[in-house]
CSV table of C-alpha atoms in Angstrom, one decimal:
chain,number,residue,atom,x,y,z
A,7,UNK,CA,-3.2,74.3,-20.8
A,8,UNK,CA,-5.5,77.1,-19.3
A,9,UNK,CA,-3.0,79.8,-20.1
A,10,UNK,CA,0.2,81.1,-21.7
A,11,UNK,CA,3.4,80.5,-19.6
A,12,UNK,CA,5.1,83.5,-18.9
A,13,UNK,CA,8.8,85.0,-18.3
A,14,UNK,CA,8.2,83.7,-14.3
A,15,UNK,CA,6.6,80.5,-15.0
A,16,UNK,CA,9.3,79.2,-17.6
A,17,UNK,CA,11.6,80.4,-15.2
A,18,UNK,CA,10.6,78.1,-12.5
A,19,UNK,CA,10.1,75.6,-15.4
A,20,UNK,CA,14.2,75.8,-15.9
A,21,UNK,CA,14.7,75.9,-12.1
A,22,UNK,CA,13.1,72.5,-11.3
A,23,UNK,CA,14.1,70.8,-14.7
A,24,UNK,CA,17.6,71.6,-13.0
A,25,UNK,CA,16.5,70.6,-9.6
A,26,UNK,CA,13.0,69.5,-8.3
A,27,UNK,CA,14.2,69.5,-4.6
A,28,UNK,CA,14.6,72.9,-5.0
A,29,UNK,CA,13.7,74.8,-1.5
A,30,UNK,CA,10.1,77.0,-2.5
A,31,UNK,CA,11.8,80.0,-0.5
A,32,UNK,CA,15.2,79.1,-3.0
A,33,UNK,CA,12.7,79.5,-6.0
A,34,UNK,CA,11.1,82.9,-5.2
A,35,UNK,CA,14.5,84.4,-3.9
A,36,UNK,CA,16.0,83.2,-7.7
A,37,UNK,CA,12.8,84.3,-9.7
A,38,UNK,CA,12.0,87.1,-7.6
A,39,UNK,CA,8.5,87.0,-6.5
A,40,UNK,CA,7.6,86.0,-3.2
A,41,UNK,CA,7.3,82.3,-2.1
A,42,UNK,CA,3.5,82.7,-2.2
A,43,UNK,CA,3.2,83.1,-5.7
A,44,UNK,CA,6.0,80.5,-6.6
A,45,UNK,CA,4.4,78.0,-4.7
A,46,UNK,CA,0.6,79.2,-6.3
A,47,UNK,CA,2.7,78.7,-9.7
A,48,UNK,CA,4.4,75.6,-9.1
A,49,UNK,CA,1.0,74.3,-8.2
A,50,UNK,CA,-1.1,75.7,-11.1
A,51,UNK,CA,1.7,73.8,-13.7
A,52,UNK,CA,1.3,70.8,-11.7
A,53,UNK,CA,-2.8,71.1,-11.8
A,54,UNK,CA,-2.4,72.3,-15.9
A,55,UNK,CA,-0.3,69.2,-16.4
A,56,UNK,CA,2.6,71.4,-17.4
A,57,UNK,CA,4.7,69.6,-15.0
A,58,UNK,CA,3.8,66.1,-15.3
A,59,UNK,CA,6.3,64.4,-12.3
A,60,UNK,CA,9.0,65.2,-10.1
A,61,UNK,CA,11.3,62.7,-10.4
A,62,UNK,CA,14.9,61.8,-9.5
A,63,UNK,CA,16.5,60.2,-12.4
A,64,UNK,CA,19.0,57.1,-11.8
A,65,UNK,CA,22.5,56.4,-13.6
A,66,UNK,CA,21.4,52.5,-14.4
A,67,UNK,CA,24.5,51.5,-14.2
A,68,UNK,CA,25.1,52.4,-10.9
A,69,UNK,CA,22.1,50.6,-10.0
A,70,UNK,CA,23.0,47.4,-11.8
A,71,UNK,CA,21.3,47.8,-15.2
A,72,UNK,CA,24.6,48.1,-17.4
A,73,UNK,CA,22.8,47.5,-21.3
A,74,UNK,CA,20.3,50.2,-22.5
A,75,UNK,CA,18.8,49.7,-26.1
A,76,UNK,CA,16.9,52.2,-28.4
A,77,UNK,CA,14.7,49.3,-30.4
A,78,UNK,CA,12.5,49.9,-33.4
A,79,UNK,CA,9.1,48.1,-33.4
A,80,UNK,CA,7.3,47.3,-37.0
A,81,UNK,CA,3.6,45.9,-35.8
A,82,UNK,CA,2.5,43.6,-37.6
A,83,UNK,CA,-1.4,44.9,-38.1
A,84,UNK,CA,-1.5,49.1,-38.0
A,85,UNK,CA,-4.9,49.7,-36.6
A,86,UNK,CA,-5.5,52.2,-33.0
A,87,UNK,CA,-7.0,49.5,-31.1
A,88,UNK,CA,-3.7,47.4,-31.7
A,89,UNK,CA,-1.5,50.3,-31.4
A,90,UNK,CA,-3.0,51.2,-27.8
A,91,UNK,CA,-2.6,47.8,-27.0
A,92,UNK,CA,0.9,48.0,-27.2
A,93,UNK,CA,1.2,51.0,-26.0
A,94,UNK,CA,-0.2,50.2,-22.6
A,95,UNK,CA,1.5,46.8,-22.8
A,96,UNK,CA,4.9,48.9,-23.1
A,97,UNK,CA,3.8,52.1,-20.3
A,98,UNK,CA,3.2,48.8,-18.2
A,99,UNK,CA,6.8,47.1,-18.5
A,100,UNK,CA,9.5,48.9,-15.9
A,101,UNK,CA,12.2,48.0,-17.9
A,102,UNK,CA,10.8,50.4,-20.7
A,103,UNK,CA,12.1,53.5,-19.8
A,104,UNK,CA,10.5,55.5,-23.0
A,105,UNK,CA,8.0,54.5,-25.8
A,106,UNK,CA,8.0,56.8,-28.7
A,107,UNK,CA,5.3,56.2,-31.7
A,108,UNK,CA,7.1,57.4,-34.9
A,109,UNK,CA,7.1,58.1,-38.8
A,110,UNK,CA,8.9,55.9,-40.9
A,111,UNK,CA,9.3,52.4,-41.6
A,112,UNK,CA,8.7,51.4,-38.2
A,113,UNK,CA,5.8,52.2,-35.7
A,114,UNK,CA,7.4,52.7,-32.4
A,115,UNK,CA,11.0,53.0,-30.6
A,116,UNK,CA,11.3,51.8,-27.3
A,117,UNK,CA,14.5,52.5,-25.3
A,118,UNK,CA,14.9,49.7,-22.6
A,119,UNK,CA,16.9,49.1,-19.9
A,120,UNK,CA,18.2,45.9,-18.6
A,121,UNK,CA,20.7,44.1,-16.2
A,122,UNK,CA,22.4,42.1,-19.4
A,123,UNK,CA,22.2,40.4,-22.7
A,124,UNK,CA,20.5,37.8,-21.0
A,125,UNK,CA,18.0,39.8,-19.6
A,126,UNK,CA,17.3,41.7,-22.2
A,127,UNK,CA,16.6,38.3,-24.4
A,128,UNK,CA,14.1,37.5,-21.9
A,129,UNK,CA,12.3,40.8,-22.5
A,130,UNK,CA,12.4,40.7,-26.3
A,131,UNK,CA,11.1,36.8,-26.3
A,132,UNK,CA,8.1,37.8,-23.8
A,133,UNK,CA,7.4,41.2,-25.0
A,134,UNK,CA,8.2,41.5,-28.6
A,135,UNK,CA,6.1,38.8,-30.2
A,136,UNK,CA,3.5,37.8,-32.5
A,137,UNK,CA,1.3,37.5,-30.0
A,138,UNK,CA,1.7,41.2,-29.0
A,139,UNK,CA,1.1,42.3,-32.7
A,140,UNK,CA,5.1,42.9,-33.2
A,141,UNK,CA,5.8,41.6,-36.9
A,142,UNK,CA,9.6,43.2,-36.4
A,143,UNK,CA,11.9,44.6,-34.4
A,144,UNK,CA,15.5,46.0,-34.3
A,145,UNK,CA,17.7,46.6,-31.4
A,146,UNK,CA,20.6,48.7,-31.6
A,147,UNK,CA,22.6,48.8,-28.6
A,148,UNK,CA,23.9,52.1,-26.2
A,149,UNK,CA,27.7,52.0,-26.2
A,150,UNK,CA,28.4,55.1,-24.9
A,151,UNK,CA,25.6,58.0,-22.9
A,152,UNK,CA,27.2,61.2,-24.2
A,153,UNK,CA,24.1,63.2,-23.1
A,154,UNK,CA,21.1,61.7,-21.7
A,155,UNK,CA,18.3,64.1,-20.1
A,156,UNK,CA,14.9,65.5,-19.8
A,157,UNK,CA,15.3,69.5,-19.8
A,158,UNK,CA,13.3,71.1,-22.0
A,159,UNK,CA,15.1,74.6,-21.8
A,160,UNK,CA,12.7,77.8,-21.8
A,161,UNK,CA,13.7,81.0,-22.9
C-alpha cells in the first residue's frame, strides 16, 4: 500500500464491506465529500489492492450446496515448492471456498463447500491424496452458520 488509509477512506472501506452496489453519489452524500473524490478513492484502493474484489456472496444452501467443511491438511513433505503446489491446486478447485496456511500440527485449513456427503467424498478422494503431497487430513463438519462474513470493520 502506497499510503496510510484515512478517516474517509476506512469509511468507504465500511460502506462497501456493507454494500458494494452502493450508488458513488450514495457514498459521497454518507462520507461527505463529493462524488469526485469517492470515486478517485474507491479507485486508488482498488489500484493499491486494498480492495481486492467486489463480490456478492451466496447462502450455499439456497443454491444447492447444503454441507460446508473446515478440513485440516497435514502434507506429507513441508518444503515451499510443495506447499505452492497445493496452494494453487486448492485456489484452483471452486468448491474451495477458503485456503488458510496455519501454525500448528497441521499445514493448512481449507473450508469446502459441497452439494452432499457424496460429493464431498469425491473431492477428498481426488484432491486430498498422496499424490498431491497430503499425508493427513481431518474434516469436521458445519452444523450450524451462526456468523459467516468478510467485514473487516475500520474504525
Amino acid at each position: 500500500m502506497s499510503h496510510e488509509l484515512d478517516d474517509i477512506d476506512k469509511a468507504i472501506l465500511n460502506l462497501l464491506q456493507d454494500d458494494a452496489t452502493l450508488p458513488l453519489k450514495t457514498v459521497s452524500e454518507r462520507v461527505h465529500v463529493s462524488v469526485a473524490t469517492a470515486q478517485r478513492r474507491i479507485q486508488m484502493l482498488l489500484s493499491n489492492g486494498v480492495i481486492t474484489k467486489q463480490v456478492a456472496i451466496v447462502n450455499p444452501n439456497k443454491v444447492g450446496y447444503g454441507l460446508t467443511a473446515v478440513v485440516m491438511i497435514e502434507m506429507e513433505r513441508s518444503n515451499t515448492s510443495m506447499q505452492q503446489r497445493f496452494e494453487r491446486l486448492m485456489d484452483a478447485q471452486p468448491q474451495v471456498m477458503s485456503c488458510y496456511e496455519v501454525s500448528g500440527d497441521f499445514d493448512f485449513m481449507l473450508m469446502v463447500n459441497a452439494k452432499n456427503m457424496s460429493d464431498y467424498h469425491r473431492f477428498t478422494r481426488r484432491l486430498l491424496t498422496y499424490e498431491n503431497n497430503v499425508r493427513n487430513f481431518k474434516s469436521q463438519f458445519v452444523m450450524n452458520f451462526t456468523k459467516s462474513g468478510t467485514k473487516i470493520t475500520l474504525d
